[in-house]
Amino acid sequence: MALMEPPAIPVRKAHDGLELPAIGFGTYKVNGFAGAEAIKSALQVGYRLIDSAFNYENEGIVGKAIRESEVPREDIIVASKLPGRHHQYDQARVTIEESVARMGLDYIDLYLIHWPNPSQGQFVEAWQALVDAQKQGIVKHIGVSNFLPGHIDLLIRATGVTPAVNQVELHPFFQQNEQRAYDDAHGIITEAWSPLGRANQMLKDPTIVRIAEKHGVSPVAAILRWHLQLGDVAIPKSMHADRQRANLDLTGFELDEQDMQDIAAMDNPEGYTFGQNPHWHEED
């Protein structure tokens, strides 16, 4: 397969200069050599943001795919995340170093705290570890995942450093309007994990199906186009090259104002797909 130029999709910019393409490639449950091939395929068809995590147990495979890809390393933004069990400062520093070593790379472009785990009360320690790893140069940009505005306020007050990214569950059933407004006001890029929600259910939703048929596209394309116009960074995943290409092919149509209003009406403020509320959810 010939190396394809990335499509002309929008770029999101953070307060610290980080630029992310509006569509990235998620690697949750993308493991083993088949996973490496899927990631290489994604890079081949035009993805330049690859999202991983320590707890996905695939950092080695992600690094292997990046090293073997025809895409120059400097053109790829690779992200990983610190797990909840390693929030204590010294453990966090070692875990970040382990992530870099597992990937077999000189640095990781973006490193996030995966969950705040508020009952532990150590996420500020973890953030200080990320700040220091950034100063060391082994991570280029730092951010958080699943953090609420109050959590981020604590980080900023304690360290003076604002996250570049906040990756949260975000999809038409759970649109995170207040969180996105907070992120925007602080120059934080909002990334959407699970951008298709519980896909089997959402892809059959009558509103989504009607909008997709109106534009002659798939329900997946309609939802990803919604993310594109909303202004976040969506990170869908697929093991198949044709679907990977389709998930990037979003510039040939545009949702109109009525479409956006109809999808806005689908929002449920308690629409967590897996019930993982950052107020109390704890990640190991």
Short mmCIF file of C-alpha atoms in Angstrom, two decimals:
data_model
loop_
_atom_site.label_atom_id
_atom_site.label_comp_id
_atom_site.label_asym_id
_atom_site.label_seq_id
_atom_site.Cartn_x
_atom_site.Cartn_y
_atom_site.Cartn_z
CA MET A 1 0.00 0.00 0.00
CA ALA A 2 1.41 3.39 -0.99
CA LEU A 3 1.92 5.99 1.72
CA MET A 4 -1.04 8.37 1.62
CA GLU A 5 -0.99 12.06 2.43
CA PRO A 6 -3.01 12.96 5.55
CA PRO A 7 -6.42 14.37 4.57
CA ALA A 8 -7.09 18.08 4.99
CA ILE A 9 -8.86 17.86 8.33
CA PRO A 10 -8.77 20.68 10.90
CA VAL A 11 -6.01 21.06 13.47
CA ARG A 12 -6.73 21.83 17.13
CA LYS A 13 -4.28 24.06 19.00
CA ALA A 14 -3.55 24.17 22.73
CA HIS A 15 -2.25 27.06 24.82
CA ASP A 16 1.28 25.56 24.86
CA GLY A 17 1.62 25.29 21.07
CA LEU A 18 0.57 21.64 20.76
CA GLU A 19 -1.29 20.96 17.52
CA LEU A 20 -3.42 17.85 17.08
CA PRO A 21 -5.31 16.64 14.01
CA ALA A 22 -9.05 16.56 14.63
CA ILE A 23 -9.14 12.79 14.01
CA GLY A 24 -6.70 10.46 15.74
CA PHE A 25 -6.37 6.69 16.00
CA GLY A 26 -7.36 4.93 19.23
CA THR A 27 -5.54 1.75 20.24
CA TYR A 28 -7.61 0.38 23.14
CA LYS A 29 -7.64 -3.42 22.68
CA VAL A 30 -5.28 -3.08 19.70
CA ASN A 31 -2.63 -5.56 20.81
CA GLY A 32 -0.06 -8.03 19.55
CA PHE A 33 1.49 -8.22 16.09
CA ALA A 34 -1.95 -7.86 14.48
CA GLY A 35 -2.28 -4.63 16.44
CA ALA A 36 1.07 -3.41 15.15
CA GLU A 37 -0.07 -4.06 11.59
CA ALA A 38 -3.32 -2.17 12.22
CA ILE A 39 -1.41 0.82 13.58
CA LYS A 40 1.01 0.76 10.61
CA SER A 41 -2.02 0.64 8.30
CA ALA A 42 -3.55 3.63 10.11
CA LEU A 43 -0.34 5.61 9.67
CA GLN A 44 -0.18 4.53 6.01
CA VAL A 45 -3.67 5.86 5.23
CA GLY A 46 -3.08 9.21 6.92
CA TYR A 47 -3.47 9.12 10.71
CA ARG A 48 -0.81 11.12 12.53
CA LEU A 49 -2.11 10.95 16.14
CA ILE A 50 -1.82 7.54 17.85
CA ASP A 51 -3.42 7.25 21.29
CA SER A 52 -2.23 4.59 23.76
CA ALA A 53 -1.99 4.09 27.54
CA PHE A 54 0.11 2.15 30.04
CA ASN A 55 -3.01 0.16 30.97
CA TYR A 56 -3.74 -0.80 27.36
CA GLU A 57 -0.67 -3.05 27.61
CA ASN A 58 0.30 -2.20 24.04
CA GLU A 59 2.93 0.53 24.32
CA GLY A 60 5.53 -1.89 22.90
CA ILE A 61 3.35 -2.68 19.90
CA VAL A 62 2.62 1.02 19.32
CA GLY A 63 6.34 1.79 19.37
CA LYS A 64 7.09 -1.13 17.04
CA ALA A 65 4.51 0.15 14.54
CA ILE A 66 5.93 3.68 14.66
CA ARG A 67 9.52 2.47 14.20
CA GLU A 68 8.54 0.25 11.26
CA SER A 69 6.27 2.79 9.57
CA GLU A 70 7.29 4.71 6.47
CA VAL A 71 5.95 7.86 8.14
CA PRO A 72 8.79 9.94 9.61
CA ARG A 73 8.84 9.86 13.43
CA GLU A 74 8.70 13.66 13.63
CA ASP A 75 5.36 13.62 11.76
CA ILE A 76 3.71 11.31 14.31
CA ILE A 77 2.16 12.39 17.60
CA VAL A 78 2.08 9.45 19.99
CA ALA A 79 0.24 9.66 23.31
CA SER A 80 0.19 7.49 26.41
CA LYS A 81 -1.33 7.70 29.88
CA LEU A 82 -0.31 7.18 33.51
CA PRO A 83 -2.38 4.55 35.39
CA GLY A 84 -4.12 5.24 38.68
CA ARG A 85 -1.96 2.86 40.72
CA HIS A 86 1.15 4.97 40.00
CA HIS A 87 0.08 8.47 41.03
CA GLN A 88 2.64 8.75 43.82
CA TYR A 89 5.42 11.04 42.55
CA ASP A 90 8.36 8.60 42.46
CA GLN A 91 6.21 5.82 40.98
CA ALA A 92 4.84 8.21 38.37
CA ARG A 93 8.32 9.28 37.28
CA VAL A 94 9.42 5.65 36.87
CA THR A 95 6.21 4.73 35.03
CA ILE A 96 6.69 7.53 32.52
CA GLU A 97 10.26 6.34 31.91
CA GLU A 98 8.94 2.78 31.49
CA SER A 99 6.42 4.01 28.90
CA VAL A 100 9.16 5.69 26.88
CA ALA A 101 11.38 2.58 27.13
CA ARG A 102 8.57 0.21 26.18
CA MET A 103 7.87 2.22 23.06
CA GLY A 104 11.53 2.17 22.15
CA LEU A 105 11.36 5.88 21.36
CA ASP A 106 13.44 8.81 22.54
CA TYR A 107 10.37 10.66 23.72
CA ILE A 108 6.57 10.51 23.88
CA ASP A 109 4.78 13.48 22.33
CA LEU A 110 1.85 13.64 24.75
CA TYR A 111 1.50 12.05 28.18
CA LEU A 112 -1.74 12.18 30.18
CA ILE A 113 -2.91 11.22 33.67
CA HIS A 114 -5.51 8.59 32.79
CA TRP A 115 -8.00 9.22 35.66
CA PRO A 116 -7.97 11.60 38.64
CA ASN A 117 -8.82 8.85 41.17
CA PRO A 118 -9.96 11.57 43.60
CA SER A 119 -10.23 9.33 46.68
CA GLN A 120 -6.48 8.70 46.52
CA GLY A 121 -5.77 12.42 46.57
CA GLN A 122 -2.49 12.01 44.67
CA PHE A 123 -3.26 13.37 41.21
CA VAL A 124 -1.44 16.64 41.97
CA GLU A 125 1.68 14.57 42.79
CA ALA A 126 1.23 12.74 39.52
CA TRP A 127 0.88 16.04 37.67
CA GLN A 128 4.13 17.32 39.20
CA ALA A 129 5.81 14.15 37.91
CA LEU A 130 4.52 14.89 34.40
CA VAL A 131 5.70 18.50 34.67
CA ASP A 132 9.19 17.32 35.63
CA ALA A 133 9.27 14.65 32.91
CA GLN A 134 8.43 17.40 30.41
CA LYS A 135 11.32 19.51 31.72
CA GLN A 136 13.54 16.43 31.32
CA GLY A 137 12.47 16.19 27.67
CA ILE A 138 11.19 12.62 27.66
CA VAL A 139 7.64 13.88 27.09
CA LYS A 140 6.94 16.92 24.92
CA HIS A 141 3.44 17.88 26.05
CA ILE A 142 1.38 16.89 29.08
CA GLY A 143 -2.32 16.66 29.79
CA VAL A 144 -5.06 14.81 31.61
CA SER A 145 -7.90 12.43 30.90
CA ASN A 146 -11.31 12.32 32.54
CA PHE A 147 -10.55 15.38 34.71
CA LEU A 148 -13.34 17.68 35.84
CA PRO A 149 -12.89 21.48 36.01
CA GLY A 150 -12.28 21.36 39.77
CA HIS A 151 -9.54 18.76 39.34
CA ILE A 152 -7.80 20.88 36.71
CA ASP A 153 -8.10 24.00 38.88
CA LEU A 154 -6.18 22.16 41.62
CA LEU A 155 -3.40 21.24 39.18
CA ILE A 156 -3.04 24.82 37.96
CA ARG A 157 -3.03 26.29 41.48
CA ALA A 158 -0.45 23.76 42.71
CA THR A 159 2.00 23.93 39.80
CA GLY A 160 1.12 26.90 37.61
CA VAL A 161 0.99 24.50 34.65
CA THR A 162 -2.24 24.06 32.64
CA PRO A 163 -2.83 20.76 30.81
CA ALA A 164 -2.64 20.91 27.01
CA VAL A 165 -5.29 18.21 26.58
CA ASN A 166 -8.23 16.76 28.48
CA GLN A 167 -9.42 13.46 27.03
CA VAL A 168 -12.98 12.65 28.11
CA GLU A 169 -15.89 10.47 27.12
CA LEU A 170 -17.75 12.52 24.51
CA HIS A 171 -20.35 11.54 21.93
CA PRO A 172 -23.88 12.56 20.85
CA PHE A 173 -25.45 10.85 23.90
CA PHE A 174 -23.01 12.63 26.26
CA GLN A 175 -21.86 15.96 24.87
CA GLN A 176 -19.95 17.46 27.83
CA ASN A 177 -20.97 21.05 27.09
CA GLU A 178 -19.75 22.52 30.40
CA GLN A 179 -16.47 20.61 30.30
CA ARG A 180 -15.79 21.67 26.71
CA ALA A 181 -16.50 25.30 27.59
CA TYR A 182 -14.07 25.11 30.52
CA ASP A 183 -11.39 23.47 28.37
CA ASP A 184 -11.83 26.07 25.62
CA ALA A 185 -11.54 28.93 28.13
CA HIS A 186 -8.22 27.53 29.36
CA GLY A 187 -6.71 26.74 25.96
CA ILE A 188 -7.09 23.00 26.57
CA ILE A 189 -7.83 20.69 23.62
CA THR A 190 -10.80 18.41 24.36
CA GLU A 191 -10.27 14.88 23.05
CA ALA A 192 -13.19 12.47 22.74
CA TRP A 193 -12.69 8.88 23.77
CA SER A 194 -15.50 6.52 22.81
CA PRO A 195 -16.52 9.07 20.12
CA LEU A 196 -19.15 6.67 18.79
CA GLY A 197 -20.52 5.89 22.26
CA ARG A 198 -21.92 2.40 22.56
CA ALA A 199 -21.59 2.10 18.82
CA ASN A 200 -24.06 -0.73 18.23
CA GLN A 201 -26.81 1.36 19.83
CA MET A 202 -25.84 4.81 18.54
CA LEU A 203 -25.34 3.71 14.94
CA LYS A 204 -28.99 2.59 14.89
CA ASP A 205 -30.35 5.76 16.49
CA PRO A 206 -33.13 7.15 14.22
CA THR A 207 -31.77 10.72 14.33
CA ILE A 208 -28.24 9.62 13.39
CA VAL A 209 -29.52 7.27 10.67
CA ARG A 210 -31.73 10.00 9.19
CA ILE A 211 -28.89 12.55 9.12
CA ALA A 212 -26.53 9.99 7.58
CA GLU A 213 -29.02 9.08 4.86
CA LYS A 214 -29.66 12.77 4.16
CA HIS A 215 -25.96 13.25 3.34
CA GLY A 216 -25.43 9.87 1.70
CA VAL A 217 -22.87 8.74 4.28
CA SER A 218 -22.63 6.07 6.98
CA PRO A 219 -23.82 6.71 10.55
CA VAL A 220 -20.17 6.49 11.66
CA ALA A 221 -19.19 9.25 9.21
CA ALA A 222 -22.12 11.42 10.35
CA ILE A 223 -21.04 11.13 14.00
CA LEU A 224 -17.37 11.79 13.27
CA ARG A 225 -18.34 14.80 11.13
CA TRP A 226 -20.33 16.06 14.14
CA HIS A 227 -17.16 15.83 16.25
CA LEU A 228 -15.25 17.67 13.53
CA GLN A 229 -17.74 20.54 13.57
CA LEU A 230 -18.05 20.54 17.36
CA GLY A 231 -14.35 21.31 17.64
CA ASP A 232 -12.93 18.37 19.57
CA VAL A 233 -10.42 15.66 18.63
CA ALA A 234 -12.09 12.28 18.05
CA ILE A 235 -10.06 9.09 18.35
CA PRO A 236 -11.97 6.22 16.72
CA LYS A 237 -10.31 2.87 16.14
CA SER A 238 -10.54 0.15 13.53
CA MET A 239 -8.35 -2.82 12.68
CA HIS A 240 -9.32 -2.62 8.98
CA ALA A 241 -7.66 -0.32 6.44
CA ASP A 242 -10.87 0.42 4.52
CA ARG A 243 -12.67 1.54 7.68
CA GLN A 244 -9.62 3.48 8.79
CA ARG A 245 -9.71 5.39 5.51
CA ALA A 246 -13.48 5.93 5.79
CA ASN A 247 -13.10 7.39 9.29
CA LEU A 248 -10.78 10.04 7.84
CA ASP A 249 -12.93 10.78 4.78
CA LEU A 250 -15.07 13.48 6.35
CA THR A 251 -14.45 16.58 4.26
CA GLY A 252 -16.83 15.86 1.37
CA PHE A 253 -19.97 16.84 3.27
CA GLU A 254 -21.06 19.12 6.08
CA LEU A 255 -23.81 18.88 8.67
CA ASP A 256 -26.18 21.84 8.50
CA GLU A 257 -27.52 23.87 11.40
CA GLN A 258 -30.63 21.69 11.72
CA ASP A 259 -28.49 18.54 11.86
CA MET A 260 -26.37 20.03 14.65
CA GLN A 261 -29.49 21.09 16.57
CA ASP A 262 -31.04 17.65 16.20
CA ILE A 263 -27.89 15.98 17.55
CA ALA A 264 -27.65 18.57 20.35
CA ALA A 265 -31.12 17.43 21.44
CA MET A 266 -29.79 13.88 21.94
CA ASP A 267 -27.57 14.95 24.85
CA ASN A 268 -27.99 13.32 28.24
CA PRO A 269 -25.94 14.94 31.05
CA GLU A 270 -25.76 11.51 32.72
CA GLY A 271 -25.07 9.69 29.48
CA TYR A 272 -21.91 7.86 30.54
CA THR A 273 -21.64 4.75 28.39
CA PHE A 274 -19.99 2.67 31.12
CA GLY A 275 -21.05 4.63 34.22
CA GLN A 276 -17.51 5.91 34.71
CA ASN A 277 -18.12 9.23 36.47
CA PRO A 278 -14.81 10.96 37.33
CA HIS A 279 -16.30 12.18 40.61
CA TRP A 280 -15.86 8.68 42.00
CA HIS A 281 -14.57 6.27 39.34
CA GLU A 282 -11.22 4.72 40.32
CA GLU A 283 -8.76 3.24 37.86
CA ASP A 284 -6.18 0.70 38.98
#
